[in-house]
Amino acid sequence: MNKYERIAREVKERIMNKTYSSDQPIPDEISLASEFQVSRMTMKKALDTLVSEGLLIRKRGHGTFIVKSAYHSPVNVVVNEMLGLTNLLRGKDIKNKIIAFDVQFPSEEVASQLFIDSKSPVYHMIRLRIVEGEPYVMEKTYMPVNLISGLTEEVLYGSIYKHIKEELGLNIVGSHRTIRASKSTKMDQEHLICASDDPILEIEQVGFLDTGIPFEYSFSRHRYDKFVFTTVNRMR
Amino acid sequence: MNKYERIAREVKERIMNKTYSSDQPIPDEISLASEFQVSRMTMKKALDTLVSEGLLIRKRGHGTFIVKSAYHSPVNVVVNEMLGLTNLLRGKDIKNKIIAFDVQFPSEEVASQLFIDSKSPVYHMIRLRIVEGEPYVMEKTYMPVNLISGLTEEVLYGSIYKHIKEELGLNIVGSHRTIRASKSTKMDQEHLICASDDPILEIEQVGFLDTGIPFEYSFSRHRYDKFVFTTVNRMR
DNA sequence: GAGTGGTCTAGACCACTCA
DNA sequence: GAGTGGTCTAGACCACTCA
């Protein structure tokens, strides 16, 4: 582990166990750098990671303060969902039901999001993810055939992300997401077993690889009572 | 403007106008640092800001790549909503309707989120924000009276954030948010003029100051057809 | 082995805050 | 004026990737 990661972990521990009181600033960068025997830049980097996690606030000329609401909740639960549901809910019983699986030419929208042309085929998949016997989310996913090869029903019953990482050796690094509320459709009601007036939390996502190339365009429709999305927002 | 900001802006411009092709990595750090006549650390910092905006991907031993989907959408539209609706929709005609405005002792949940005790009074406000004549969002907000003083109906008709910044001289720096889909209530239907089966996109937020102290706990209920939330997600 | 980005150092100067 | 964090430098060593 890097120095700054180790130090960030230690400082976080001190915040959480109240070694540092939230009534006053934590020690200044120079003192901390000296205590941990690192350069000031490294100390700053350690603190910056805690700032981006929403635990600390820094103010030039003033000091570094603990964000009181940091004590509350495990923050950013959902940021890891990019790992794939299989990974996010590791240890739970997850079953997949395949509702659709075919290959097609992309619509204009799909081609545009995946940066491919309209004659380049895509996989089209709809899966229902069932967690501990309860329907959780229905995912409609498009992936370019020439990038993500070898998808089979067997893969779809397991983890597509695992296939991409382990079989294809590709690195998934991020996504752009749009989150919205939506009315439930007949199809939602049937598969997610929800009432006609139950809303749906929809996440539209373009996932990309470490080459910057998009590999998936998907719509995940979640039961409104089983899913929330959390973020930390920091102004400049 | 700092060097790294100026350089980030220039590189972003080059990405957008296709000076750098997305088919191959952009020039390496050392070449760029030399071109811009800065140290490598500063060049790295400039590129890191573009990575966090979702425009670039970096891969050790390999290079720095353009994220193709970056060309698409203006990313992170909503991150700035912390500025307050008045600021976000600057130039539009925004009217506020005050549905409730009183002072009360906080519930256990409110006291806990605001880190105050249950005998410390809070403002309780419900406002309907009307944009260009159309109801847009209904906000229920709690603020500690001993921190955010001087709220009046006049302030509520304008911008509370402006009051906090300009009259009280406090600095708003961030928030923790939870986003969910919700059924519409009778009250939503009445004020947001929506149908009984229209869903609501709800954002629960704890906002905090540069001292780390929470100053607001709010629930914003948005019409599902007028609001989406966008994020950039990056794995480590 | 050559090229890439990641981390780290030991300093410097500066902007901002408070007294 | 003393104390704080923000930026910047000119180097160093390293881990990773590809050929």
Short mmCIF file of C-alpha atoms (C1' of nucleotides) in Angstrom, two decimals:
data_model
loop_
_atom_site.label_atom_id
_atom_site.label_comp_id
_atom_site.label_asym_id
_atom_site.label_seq_id
_atom_site.Cartn_x
_atom_site.Cartn_y
_atom_site.Cartn_z
CA MET A 1 0.00 0.00 0.00
CA ASN A 2 1.19 3.53 -0.75
CA LYS A 3 2.18 5.93 1.99
CA TYR A 4 -0.69 8.28 1.32
CA GLU A 5 -3.23 5.45 1.43
CA ARG A 6 -1.86 4.15 4.70
CA ILE A 7 -1.88 7.62 6.22
CA ALA A 8 -5.40 8.37 4.94
CA ARG A 9 -6.59 5.17 6.58
CA GLU A 10 -4.95 6.08 9.86
CA VAL A 11 -6.37 9.62 9.87
CA LYS A 12 -9.82 8.28 9.00
CA GLU A 13 -9.56 5.90 11.94
CA ARG A 14 -8.68 8.83 14.22
CA ILE A 15 -11.67 10.80 12.95
CA MET A 16 -14.04 7.92 13.47
CA ASN A 17 -12.82 7.03 16.94
CA LYS A 18 -12.87 10.71 17.95
CA THR A 19 -9.14 11.01 18.53
CA TYR A 20 -9.61 14.27 16.69
CA SER A 21 -12.49 16.31 18.04
CA SER A 22 -14.85 17.73 15.44
CA ASP A 23 -15.04 20.96 17.45
CA GLN A 24 -11.68 22.15 16.23
CA PRO A 25 -9.47 21.72 13.20
CA ILE A 26 -7.30 18.65 12.98
CA PRO A 27 -3.53 19.27 13.19
CA ASP A 28 -2.06 21.27 10.33
CA GLU A 29 -0.39 19.66 7.31
CA ILE A 30 3.13 20.42 8.41
CA SER A 31 2.70 18.86 11.85
CA LEU A 32 1.02 15.80 10.37
CA ALA A 33 3.69 15.45 7.70
CA SER A 34 6.29 15.57 10.43
CA GLU A 35 4.42 13.05 12.59
CA PHE A 36 4.06 10.58 9.73
CA GLN A 37 7.59 11.28 8.47
CA VAL A 38 6.53 12.16 4.94
CA SER A 39 6.76 15.23 2.75
CA ARG A 40 4.03 17.82 2.91
CA MET A 41 2.85 16.94 -0.62
CA THR A 42 2.27 13.35 0.40
CA MET A 43 0.46 14.42 3.55
CA LYS A 44 -1.70 16.69 1.45
CA LYS A 45 -2.51 13.85 -0.91
CA ALA A 46 -3.58 11.67 2.01
CA LEU A 47 -5.89 14.40 3.33
CA ASP A 48 -7.21 15.10 -0.17
CA THR A 49 -8.51 11.55 -0.43
CA LEU A 50 -10.48 12.09 2.77
CA VAL A 51 -11.78 15.39 1.40
CA SER A 52 -13.04 13.62 -1.70
CA GLU A 53 -14.72 11.01 0.48
CA GLY A 54 -16.57 13.83 2.21
CA LEU A 55 -14.96 13.39 5.63
CA LEU A 56 -12.89 16.56 5.71
CA ILE A 57 -13.16 20.15 4.58
CA ARG A 58 -10.09 22.32 4.07
CA LYS A 59 -9.95 26.06 4.24
CA ARG A 60 -6.90 28.05 3.26
CA GLY A 61 -5.56 30.16 6.07
CA HIS A 62 -7.85 28.46 8.51
CA GLY A 63 -7.37 24.71 8.82
CA THR A 64 -8.80 21.29 8.10
CA PHE A 65 -12.17 20.44 9.61
CA ILE A 66 -14.16 17.28 10.13
CA VAL A 67 -17.49 17.13 8.33
CA LYS A 68 -19.87 16.23 11.11
CA SER A 69 -22.24 14.28 8.90
CA ALA A 70 -19.31 12.02 8.05
CA TYR A 71 -19.91 10.12 11.29
CA HIS A 72 -23.29 9.08 10.03
CA SER A 73 -23.57 7.00 6.99
CA PRO A 74 -21.30 4.76 5.03
CA VAL A 75 -20.92 7.11 2.14
CA ASN A 76 -20.95 6.25 -1.54
CA VAL A 77 -22.33 2.79 -1.22
CA VAL A 78 -23.39 2.77 -4.78
CA VAL A 79 -20.28 4.04 -6.44
CA ASN A 80 -19.08 0.47 -6.44
CA GLU A 81 -22.03 -0.77 -8.38
CA MET A 82 -19.86 -0.43 -11.43
CA LEU A 83 -18.32 -3.62 -10.13
CA GLY A 84 -21.50 -5.30 -11.27
CA LEU A 85 -24.31 -6.54 -9.14
CA THR A 86 -22.66 -9.92 -8.70
CA ASN A 87 -19.74 -8.25 -6.98
CA LEU A 88 -21.75 -5.64 -5.10
CA LEU A 89 -23.91 -8.21 -3.40
CA ARG A 90 -21.21 -10.80 -2.94
CA GLY A 91 -22.29 -13.55 -0.62
CA LYS A 92 -25.95 -13.13 -1.42
CA ASP A 93 -27.89 -15.55 -3.52
CA ILE A 94 -28.20 -13.92 -6.94
CA LYS A 95 -30.05 -15.58 -9.77
CA ASN A 96 -30.43 -14.22 -13.28
CA LYS A 97 -33.39 -14.78 -15.53
CA ILE A 98 -32.78 -14.16 -19.21
CA ILE A 99 -35.71 -12.37 -20.75
CA ALA A 100 -34.12 -11.57 -24.10
CA PHE A 101 -30.83 -12.35 -25.76
CA ASP A 102 -30.19 -11.62 -29.40
CA VAL A 103 -27.98 -9.79 -31.85
CA GLN A 104 -29.23 -6.83 -33.84
CA PHE A 105 -28.20 -3.72 -35.71
CA PRO A 106 -28.11 -0.79 -33.30
CA SER A 107 -30.67 1.98 -33.33
CA GLU A 108 -29.31 5.43 -34.01
CA GLU A 109 -29.27 6.18 -30.28
CA VAL A 110 -27.45 2.98 -29.37
CA ALA A 111 -24.91 3.41 -32.17
CA SER A 112 -24.25 6.96 -31.09
CA GLN A 113 -23.76 6.06 -27.41
CA LEU A 114 -21.43 3.17 -28.25
CA PHE A 115 -19.55 5.14 -30.91
CA ILE A 116 -20.09 2.52 -33.56
CA ASP A 117 -21.78 2.72 -36.94
CA SER A 118 -25.27 1.53 -37.58
CA LYS A 119 -24.16 -1.59 -39.45
CA SER A 120 -21.95 -2.84 -36.63
CA PRO A 121 -23.94 -5.47 -34.73
CA VAL A 122 -24.64 -5.33 -31.00
CA TYR A 123 -25.74 -7.83 -28.42
CA HIS A 124 -29.12 -6.96 -26.95
CA MET A 125 -29.85 -8.53 -23.59
CA ILE A 126 -32.54 -8.17 -20.99
CA ARG A 127 -31.87 -9.80 -17.64
CA LEU A 128 -33.84 -9.92 -14.45
CA ARG A 129 -31.61 -10.02 -11.39
CA ILE A 130 -33.14 -11.90 -8.50
CA VAL A 131 -31.56 -11.43 -5.05
CA GLU A 132 -32.46 -13.84 -2.25
CA GLY A 133 -35.50 -14.87 -4.23
CA GLU A 134 -36.80 -11.31 -4.70
CA PRO A 135 -36.76 -9.50 -8.06
CA TYR A 136 -34.42 -6.56 -7.72
CA VAL A 137 -33.60 -5.00 -11.05
CA MET A 138 -34.25 -5.54 -14.74
CA GLU A 139 -31.34 -4.60 -16.99
CA LYS A 140 -31.47 -3.94 -20.70
CA THR A 141 -27.93 -3.90 -22.09
CA TYR A 142 -26.34 -3.28 -25.47
CA MET A 143 -22.73 -4.27 -26.14
CA PRO A 144 -20.77 -4.12 -29.42
CA VAL A 145 -20.17 -7.61 -30.75
CA ASN A 146 -16.76 -6.78 -32.18
CA LEU A 147 -15.53 -5.57 -28.77
CA ILE A 148 -17.27 -7.88 -26.31
CA SER A 149 -17.08 -11.28 -27.91
CA GLY A 150 -18.21 -14.68 -26.79
CA LEU A 151 -21.37 -13.87 -24.87
CA THR A 152 -23.52 -16.93 -24.32
CA GLU A 153 -26.51 -17.78 -22.20
CA GLU A 154 -24.12 -19.40 -19.79
CA VAL A 155 -22.27 -16.11 -19.33
CA LEU A 156 -25.55 -14.25 -18.91
CA TYR A 157 -26.57 -16.61 -16.12
CA GLY A 158 -23.37 -15.58 -14.34
CA SER A 159 -21.57 -12.23 -14.46
CA ILE A 160 -20.99 -10.42 -17.75
CA TYR A 161 -18.44 -8.19 -16.04
CA LYS A 162 -16.50 -11.20 -14.88
CA HIS A 163 -16.46 -12.51 -18.45
CA ILE A 164 -15.19 -9.16 -19.73
CA LYS A 165 -12.46 -8.96 -17.15
CA GLU A 166 -11.32 -12.54 -16.86
CA GLU A 167 -12.05 -14.08 -20.26
CA LEU A 168 -11.50 -11.06 -22.49
CA GLY A 169 -8.86 -9.40 -20.32
CA LEU A 170 -10.44 -5.96 -20.69
CA ASN A 171 -10.39 -3.33 -17.95
CA ILE A 172 -13.61 -1.61 -17.00
CA VAL A 173 -12.81 1.76 -15.50
CA GLY A 174 -15.87 3.93 -15.31
CA SER A 175 -19.22 5.10 -16.54
CA HIS A 176 -21.43 8.07 -17.22
CA ARG A 177 -24.83 7.78 -15.63
CA THR A 178 -28.18 9.45 -15.77
CA ILE A 179 -30.61 8.72 -12.97
CA ARG A 180 -34.32 9.29 -13.27
CA ALA A 181 -37.69 8.23 -11.90
CA SER A 182 -39.99 6.51 -14.33
CA LYS A 183 -43.45 5.01 -14.45
CA SER A 184 -43.53 1.25 -14.39
CA THR A 185 -44.40 -0.47 -17.64
CA LYS A 186 -46.37 -3.68 -18.05
CA MET A 187 -43.05 -5.43 -18.47
CA ASP A 188 -41.69 -3.99 -15.20
CA GLN A 189 -44.83 -5.01 -13.38
CA GLU A 190 -44.64 -8.54 -14.70
CA HIS A 191 -40.97 -9.17 -13.96
CA LEU A 192 -40.28 -6.99 -10.94
CA ILE A 193 -43.63 -7.99 -9.46
CA CYS A 194 -44.70 -4.45 -8.71
CA ALA A 195 -48.00 -2.60 -8.75
CA SER A 196 -49.02 -0.44 -11.69
CA ASP A 197 -48.51 2.73 -9.66
CA ASP A 198 -45.13 1.68 -8.28
CA PRO A 199 -42.39 3.94 -9.65
CA ILE A 200 -39.09 2.69 -11.03
CA LEU A 201 -35.62 4.13 -10.39
CA GLU A 202 -33.90 3.97 -13.75
CA ILE A 203 -30.17 4.30 -14.28
CA GLU A 204 -29.00 4.85 -17.84
CA GLN A 205 -25.33 4.09 -18.16
CA VAL A 206 -22.51 4.19 -20.68
CA GLY A 207 -19.65 2.09 -19.35
CA PHE A 208 -16.15 2.41 -20.76
CA LEU A 209 -12.83 0.59 -20.79
CA ASP A 210 -9.39 1.87 -19.91
CA THR A 211 -8.92 2.69 -23.58
CA GLY A 212 -11.81 5.14 -23.30
CA ILE A 213 -13.94 3.02 -25.61
CA PRO A 214 -17.57 2.50 -24.53
CA PHE A 215 -18.41 -1.18 -24.11
CA GLU A 216 -21.95 -1.03 -22.81
CA TYR A 217 -25.05 1.07 -22.99
CA SER A 218 -27.60 -0.03 -20.47
CA PHE A 219 -30.83 0.79 -18.69
CA SER A 220 -31.26 -0.64 -15.20
CA ARG A 221 -34.75 -0.45 -13.85
CA HIS A 222 -34.83 -0.89 -10.07
CA ARG A 223 -37.69 -1.49 -7.69
CA TYR A 224 -38.16 1.82 -5.92
CA ASP A 225 -38.30 0.19 -2.50
CA LYS A 226 -35.06 -1.77 -2.89
CA PHE A 227 -32.61 0.76 -4.20
CA VAL A 228 -31.24 4.22 -3.49
CA PHE A 229 -28.30 6.04 -5.02
CA THR A 230 -25.93 8.02 -2.81
CA THR A 231 -23.32 10.64 -3.68
CA VAL A 232 -20.99 13.13 -2.08
CA ASN A 233 -21.09 16.49 -3.73
CA ARG A 234 -18.41 19.08 -3.22
CA MET A 235 -18.35 22.57 -4.58
CA ARG A 236 -15.22 24.18 -5.89
CA MET B 1 -6.11 31.42 -12.93
CA ASN B 2 -3.60 28.76 -11.91
CA LYS B 3 -1.29 27.11 -14.37
CA TYR B 4 -2.94 23.72 -14.06
CA GLU B 5 -6.37 25.19 -14.66
CA ARG B 6 -5.22 27.07 -17.71
CA ILE B 7 -3.54 23.96 -19.10
CA ALA B 8 -6.54 21.75 -18.34
CA ARG B 9 -8.72 24.19 -20.25
CA GLU B 10 -6.38 24.18 -23.22
CA VAL B 11 -6.13 20.38 -23.33
CA LYS B 12 -9.91 20.08 -23.04
CA GLU B 13 -10.24 22.43 -25.99
CA ARG B 14 -7.86 20.26 -28.00
CA ILE B 15 -9.85 17.16 -27.16
CA MET B 16 -13.11 18.75 -28.13
CA ASN B 17 -11.89 20.21 -31.40
CA LYS B 18 -10.21 16.89 -32.27
CA THR B 19 -6.68 18.25 -32.27
CA TYR B 20 -5.98 15.03 -30.40
CA SER B 21 -7.45 12.00 -32.12
CA SER B 22 -9.33 9.62 -29.87
CA ASP B 23 -7.81 6.69 -31.77
CA GLN B 24 -4.50 7.01 -30.02
CA PRO B 25 -3.18 8.24 -26.69
CA ILE B 26 -2.60 11.95 -26.24
CA PRO B 27 1.06 13.01 -25.85
CA ASP B 28 2.78 11.73 -22.75
CA GLU B 29 3.12 13.77 -19.56
CA ILE B 30 6.74 14.64 -20.06
CA SER B 31 6.22 15.99 -23.58
CA LEU B 32 3.19 17.98 -22.47
CA ALA B 33 5.00 19.36 -19.44
CA SER B 34 7.78 20.45 -21.74
CA GLU B 35 5.38 21.99 -24.24
CA PHE B 36 3.56 23.96 -21.56
CA GLN B 37 6.80 24.79 -19.76
CA VAL B 38 5.70 23.41 -16.41
CA SER B 39 6.88 20.67 -14.11
CA ARG B 40 5.58 17.18 -14.59
CA MET B 41 3.62 17.34 -11.31
CA THR B 42 1.72 20.36 -12.53
CA MET B 43 1.04 18.75 -15.89
CA LYS B 44 -0.23 15.67 -14.06
CA LYS B 45 -2.52 17.82 -11.94
CA ALA B 46 -3.97 19.44 -15.07
CA LEU B 47 -4.64 16.04 -16.64
CA ASP B 48 -6.07 14.71 -13.37
CA THR B 49 -8.78 17.35 -13.43
CA LEU B 50 -9.82 16.13 -16.87
CA VAL B 51 -9.76 12.55 -15.62
CA SER B 52 -12.12 13.49 -12.81
CA GLU B 53 -14.41 15.20 -15.31
CA GLY B 54 -14.58 11.92 -17.20
CA LEU B 55 -12.80 13.13 -20.36
CA LEU B 56 -9.60 11.16 -20.00
CA ILE B 57 -8.44 7.77 -18.83
CA ARG B 58 -4.87 7.11 -17.78
CA LYS B 59 -3.11 3.80 -17.79
CA ARG B 60 0.28 3.28 -16.28
CA GLY B 61 2.81 2.06 -18.77
CA HIS B 62 0.44 2.70 -21.60
CA GLY B 63 -0.71 6.29 -21.94
CA THR B 64 -3.54 8.75 -21.56
CA PHE B 65 -6.69 8.12 -23.62
CA ILE B 66 -9.71 10.13 -24.55
CA VAL B 67 -13.01 8.76 -23.28
CA LYS B 68 -15.11 8.63 -26.42
CA SER B 69 -18.37 9.28 -24.68
CA ALA B 70 -16.88 12.56 -23.47
CA TYR B 71 -17.73 14.13 -26.80
CA HIS B 72 -21.38 13.54 -26.15
CA SER B 73 -22.98 15.10 -23.24
CA PRO B 74 -22.25 18.02 -21.01
CA VAL B 75 -21.28 15.94 -18.05
CA ASN B 76 -22.30 16.51 -14.46
CA VAL B 77 -24.98 19.05 -15.12
CA VAL B 78 -26.45 18.52 -11.76
CA VAL B 79 -23.39 18.61 -9.58
CA ASN B 80 -23.79 22.36 -9.54
CA GLU B 81 -27.28 22.20 -8.19
CA MET B 82 -25.71 22.74 -4.80
CA LEU B 83 -25.54 26.33 -5.99
CA GLY B 84 -29.26 26.38 -5.41
CA LEU B 85 -31.98 26.33 -8.00
CA THR B 86 -31.91 30.10 -8.34
CA ASN B 87 -28.33 29.94 -9.53
CA LEU B 88 -28.69 26.76 -11.57
CA LEU B 89 -31.46 28.17 -13.69
CA ARG B 90 -30.12 31.69 -13.84
CA GLY B 91 -31.92 33.76 -16.41
CA LYS B 92 -35.11 31.75 -16.16
CA ASP B 93 -38.20 33.02 -14.49
CA ILE B 94 -38.30 31.33 -11.10
CA LYS B 95 -41.11 31.94 -8.64
CA ASN B 96 -41.40 30.43 -5.19
CA LYS B 97 -44.62 29.56 -3.46
CA ILE B 98 -44.38 29.16 0.29
CA ILE B 99 -46.45 26.21 1.44
CA ALA B 100 -45.23 26.10 5.02
CA PHE B 101 -42.90 28.19 7.15
CA ASP B 102 -42.57 27.70 10.87
CA VAL B 103 -40.21 26.93 13.71
CA GLN B 104 -40.33 23.65 15.60
CA PHE B 105 -38.34 21.27 17.73
CA PRO B 106 -36.62 18.75 15.49
CA SER B 107 -37.67 15.13 15.24
CA GLU B 108 -35.07 12.61 16.26
CA GLU B 109 -34.12 12.05 12.60
CA VAL B 110 -33.76 15.77 11.86
CA ALA B 111 -31.76 16.42 15.04
CA SER B 112 -29.47 13.55 14.20
CA GLN B 113 -28.85 14.68 10.62
CA LEU B 114 -28.17 18.27 11.69
CA PHE B 115 -26.06 17.23 14.68
CA ILE B 116 -28.10 19.28 17.13
CA ASP B 117 -30.03 18.25 20.19
CA SER B 118 -33.75 17.77 20.24
CA LYS B 119 -34.40 21.01 22.12
CA SER B 120 -32.56 23.20 19.63
CA PRO B 121 -35.20 24.74 17.34
CA VAL B 122 -35.16 24.42 13.57
CA TYR B 123 -36.83 26.26 10.75
CA HIS B 124 -39.21 24.06 8.80
CA MET B 125 -40.03 25.26 5.32
CA ILE B 126 -41.83 23.83 2.35
CA ARG B 127 -41.42 25.69 -0.92
CA LEU B 128 -42.73 25.03 -4.38
CA ARG B 129 -40.31 26.19 -7.07
CA ILE B 130 -42.03 27.29 -10.25
CA VAL B 131 -39.90 27.67 -13.38
CA GLU B 132 -41.31 29.53 -16.38
CA GLY B 133 -44.76 29.05 -14.93
CA GLU B 134 -44.43 25.26 -14.52
CA PRO B 135 -44.11 23.56 -11.12
CA TYR B 136 -40.71 21.95 -10.98
CA VAL B 137 -39.82 20.81 -7.49
CA MET B 138 -41.21 20.90 -3.97
CA GLU B 139 -38.58 21.26 -1.28
CA LYS B 140 -38.98 20.49 2.39
CA THR B 141 -36.07 21.96 4.31
CA TYR B 142 -34.91 22.00 7.93
CA MET B 143 -32.25 24.46 9.11
CA PRO B 144 -30.94 25.07 12.65
CA VAL B 145 -32.15 28.44 13.92
CA ASN B 146 -29.00 29.13 15.88
CA LEU B 147 -26.86 28.71 12.76
CA ILE B 148 -29.02 30.10 9.96
CA SER B 149 -30.59 33.18 11.44
CA GLY B 150 -32.90 35.77 10.02
CA LEU B 151 -35.04 33.70 7.67
CA THR B 152 -38.20 35.55 6.67
CA GLU B 153 -40.87 35.06 4.07
CA GLU B 154 -39.09 37.65 2.00
CA VAL B 155 -35.95 35.52 1.97
CA LEU B 156 -37.97 32.43 1.12
CA TYR B 157 -39.45 34.17 -1.89
CA GLY B 158 -35.89 34.71 -3.13
CA SER B 159 -32.87 32.49 -2.58
CA ILE B 160 -32.07 31.01 0.84
CA TYR B 161 -28.58 30.17 -0.37
CA LYS B 162 -27.98 33.77 -1.34
CA HIS B 163 -29.08 34.85 2.13
CA ILE B 164 -26.72 32.36 3.74
CA LYS B 165 -23.79 33.46 1.63
CA GLU B 166 -24.31 37.18 1.37
CA GLU B 167 -26.15 38.14 4.54
CA LEU B 168 -24.70 35.62 6.96
CA GLY B 169 -21.29 35.34 5.30
CA LEU B 170 -21.25 31.54 5.54
CA ASN B 171 -19.64 29.28 2.96
CA ILE B 172 -21.58 26.36 1.60
CA VAL B 173 -19.18 23.71 0.39
CA GLY B 174 -20.89 20.43 -0.18
CA SER B 175 -23.55 17.88 0.55
CA HIS B 176 -24.33 14.22 1.01
CA ARG B 177 -27.22 13.03 -1.10
CA THR B 178 -29.47 10.05 -1.42
CA ILE B 179 -31.51 9.73 -4.58
CA ARG B 180 -34.60 7.59 -4.86
CA ALA B 181 -37.82 7.11 -6.75
CA SER B 182 -40.99 7.57 -4.77
CA LYS B 183 -44.73 7.39 -5.24
CA SER B 184 -46.42 10.74 -5.45
CA THR B 185 -48.46 11.80 -2.45
CA LYS B 186 -51.66 13.82 -2.46
CA MET B 187 -49.56 16.85 -1.62
CA ASP B 188 -47.22 16.24 -4.57
CA GLN B 189 -50.16 15.83 -6.90
CA GLU B 190 -51.74 19.05 -5.71
CA HIS B 191 -48.65 21.24 -5.91
CA LEU B 192 -46.61 19.67 -8.70
CA ILE B 193 -49.81 19.16 -10.70
CA CYS B 194 -49.09 15.55 -11.44
CA ALA B 195 -51.20 12.43 -11.84
CA SER B 196 -51.62 9.96 -9.01
CA ASP B 197 -49.49 7.39 -10.80
CA ASP B 198 -46.73 9.86 -11.69
CA PRO B 199 -43.53 8.99 -9.85
CA ILE B 200 -41.35 11.49 -8.03
CA LEU B 201 -37.55 11.74 -8.09
CA GLU B 202 -36.62 12.53 -4.51
CA ILE B 203 -33.25 13.85 -3.40
CA GLU B 204 -32.52 13.76 0.30
CA GLN B 205 -29.65 16.05 1.16
CA VAL B 206 -27.51 17.11 4.10
CA GLY B 207 -25.67 20.31 3.15
CA PHE B 208 -22.67 21.51 5.08
CA LEU B 209 -20.53 24.59 5.55
CA ASP B 210 -16.78 24.99 5.27
CA THR B 211 -16.58 24.32 8.98
CA GLY B 212 -18.01 20.87 8.36
CA ILE B 213 -21.20 21.76 10.23
CA PRO B 214 -24.48 20.68 8.57
CA PHE B 215 -26.75 23.62 7.89
CA GLU B 216 -29.63 22.00 6.06
CA TYR B 217 -31.49 18.73 5.86
CA SER B 218 -33.82 18.67 2.93
CA PHE B 219 -36.04 16.59 0.72
CA SER B 220 -36.49 17.79 -2.85
CA ARG B 221 -39.32 16.14 -4.73
CA HIS B 222 -39.00 16.60 -8.49
CA ARG B 223 -41.45 15.98 -11.28
CA TYR B 224 -40.13 12.85 -12.99
CA ASP B 225 -40.45 14.37 -16.45
CA LYS B 226 -38.50 17.53 -15.64
CA PHE B 227 -35.44 16.30 -13.85
CA VAL B 228 -32.60 13.81 -14.20
CA PHE B 229 -29.44 13.43 -12.17
CA THR B 230 -26.12 12.77 -13.92
CA THR B 231 -22.82 11.52 -12.55
CA VAL B 232 -19.42 10.38 -13.67
CA ASN B 233 -18.30 7.25 -11.96
CA ARG B 234 -14.72 6.12 -11.94
CA MET B 235 -13.36 2.94 -10.48
CA ARG B 236 -10.09 2.79 -8.66
"C1'" DG C 1 14.80 -2.18 -22.86
"C1'" DA C 2 12.15 1.84 -23.89
"C1'" DG C 3 8.18 4.29 -22.75
"C1'" DT C 4 4.46 5.27 -19.86
"C1'" DG C 5 2.06 7.04 -15.62
"C1'" DG C 6 2.20 6.77 -10.04
"C1'" DT C 7 4.37 8.13 -5.99
"C1'" DC C 8 7.40 10.73 -3.26
"C1'" DT C 9 10.78 14.37 -1.78
"C1'" DA C 10 12.46 18.93 0.12
"C1'" DG C 11 12.06 22.79 -0.76
"C1'" DA C 12 9.83 27.66 -2.50
"C1'" DC C 13 6.44 31.33 -2.86
"C1'" DC C 14 1.93 32.69 -2.36
"C1'" DA C 15 -3.21 33.74 -0.81
"C1'" DC C 16 -6.05 33.75 2.74
"C1'" DT C 17 -7.54 34.22 7.83
"C1'" DC C 18 -7.34 35.90 12.27
"C1'" DA C 19 -5.60 38.75 15.89
"C1'" DG D 1 2.72 38.94 11.81
"C1'" DA D 2 1.89 34.15 12.56
"C1'" DG D 3 -0.43 30.29 10.91
"C1'" DT D 4 -2.88 27.92 7.54
"C1'" DG D 5 -3.60 25.44 3.03
"C1'" DG D 6 -2.73 25.93 -2.47
"C1'" DT D 7 0.41 25.79 -6.07
"C1'" DC D 8 4.63 24.82 -8.21
"C1'" DT D 9 9.41 23.03 -9.05
"C1'" DA D 10 13.14 19.67 -10.50
"C1'" DG D 11 14.29 15.99 -9.57
"C1'" DA D 12 14.11 10.59 -8.03
"C1'" DC D 13 12.62 5.82 -8.05
"C1'" DC D 14 9.25 2.65 -9.20
"C1'" DA D 15 5.38 -0.44 -11.49
"C1'" DC D 16 3.39 -1.53 -15.44
"C1'" DT D 17 3.02 -2.42 -20.66
"C1'" DC D 18 4.58 -3.68 -24.97
"C1'" DA D 19 7.88 -5.42 -28.21
#
